[in-house]
Amino acid sequence: MPVVLHCLQKKSKSGIATPKEDMNIIRARLKVAEAFAKEVRDGKAHH
């Protein structure tokens, strides 16, 4: 099942780095998504 963790629009024409705040949000959401996926695999998800 695909999951969107974060969405952003690149506004700058120069530079390639994703802002640190966005990366922190993405990392935090990825941890939550990984934990959820593990629960689903282990049959422990409660909906």
mmCIF file of C-alpha atoms in Angstrom:
data_model
loop_
_atom_site.group_PDB
_atom_site.id
_atom_site.type_symbol
_atom_site.label_atom_id
_atom_site.label_comp_id
_atom_site.label_asym_id
_atom_site.label_seq_id
_atom_site.Cartn_x
_atom_site.Cartn_y
_atom_site.Cartn_z
ATOM 1 C CA MET A 1 0.000 0.000 0.000
ATOM 2 C CA PRO A 2 1.632 3.300 -1.080
ATOM 3 C CA VAL A 3 1.795 6.065 1.498
ATOM 4 C CA VAL A 4 2.573 9.752 0.957
ATOM 5 C CA LEU A 5 4.754 10.969 3.815
ATOM 6 C CA HIS A 6 5.211 14.572 2.779
ATOM 7 C CA CYS A 7 4.545 16.792 -0.185
ATOM 8 C CA LEU A 8 6.313 20.013 -1.100
ATOM 9 C CA GLN A 9 6.762 22.319 -4.049
ATOM 10 C CA LYS A 10 10.247 23.418 -5.003
ATOM 11 C CA LYS A 11 10.199 27.193 -5.313
ATOM 12 C CA SER A 12 13.862 28.047 -5.759
ATOM 13 C CA LYS A 13 15.505 27.892 -9.170
ATOM 14 C CA SER A 14 18.921 27.455 -7.541
ATOM 15 C CA GLY A 15 20.076 25.000 -4.918
ATOM 16 C CA ILE A 16 19.029 21.378 -4.597
ATOM 17 C CA ALA A 17 18.828 20.874 -0.833
ATOM 18 C CA THR A 18 15.472 20.104 0.768
ATOM 19 C CA PRO A 19 14.911 22.387 3.782
ATOM 20 C CA LYS A 20 15.909 20.832 7.112
ATOM 21 C CA GLU A 21 12.426 21.379 8.580
ATOM 22 C CA ASP A 22 10.891 19.350 5.748
ATOM 23 C CA MET A 23 13.459 16.569 6.175
ATOM 24 C CA ASN A 24 12.710 16.387 9.912
ATOM 25 C CA ILE A 25 8.976 16.051 9.190
ATOM 26 C CA ILE A 26 9.630 13.373 6.573
ATOM 27 C CA ARG A 27 11.876 11.365 8.907
ATOM 28 C CA ALA A 28 9.337 11.525 11.747
ATOM 29 C CA ARG A 29 6.477 10.453 9.470
ATOM 30 C CA LEU A 30 8.600 7.643 8.022
ATOM 31 C CA LYS A 31 9.208 6.241 11.525
ATOM 32 C CA VAL A 32 5.457 6.255 12.196
ATOM 33 C CA ALA A 33 4.722 4.637 8.815
ATOM 34 C CA GLU A 34 7.365 1.947 9.393
ATOM 35 C CA ALA A 35 5.936 1.163 12.841
ATOM 36 C CA PHE A 36 2.430 0.939 11.386
ATOM 37 C CA ALA A 37 3.612 -1.324 8.543
ATOM 38 C CA LYS A 38 5.291 -3.611 11.094
ATOM 39 C CA GLU A 39 2.050 -3.805 13.112
ATOM 40 C CA VAL A 40 0.108 -4.674 9.952
ATOM 41 C CA ARG A 41 2.625 -7.382 9.037
ATOM 42 C CA ASP A 42 2.482 -8.798 12.554
ATOM 43 C CA GLY A 43 -1.330 -8.731 12.558
ATOM 44 C CA LYS A 44 -1.554 -6.240 15.403
ATOM 45 C CA ALA A 45 -3.150 -3.269 13.605
ATOM 46 C CA HIS A 46 -6.341 -1.947 15.194
ATOM 47 C CA HIS A 47 -8.706 -0.021 12.926
#
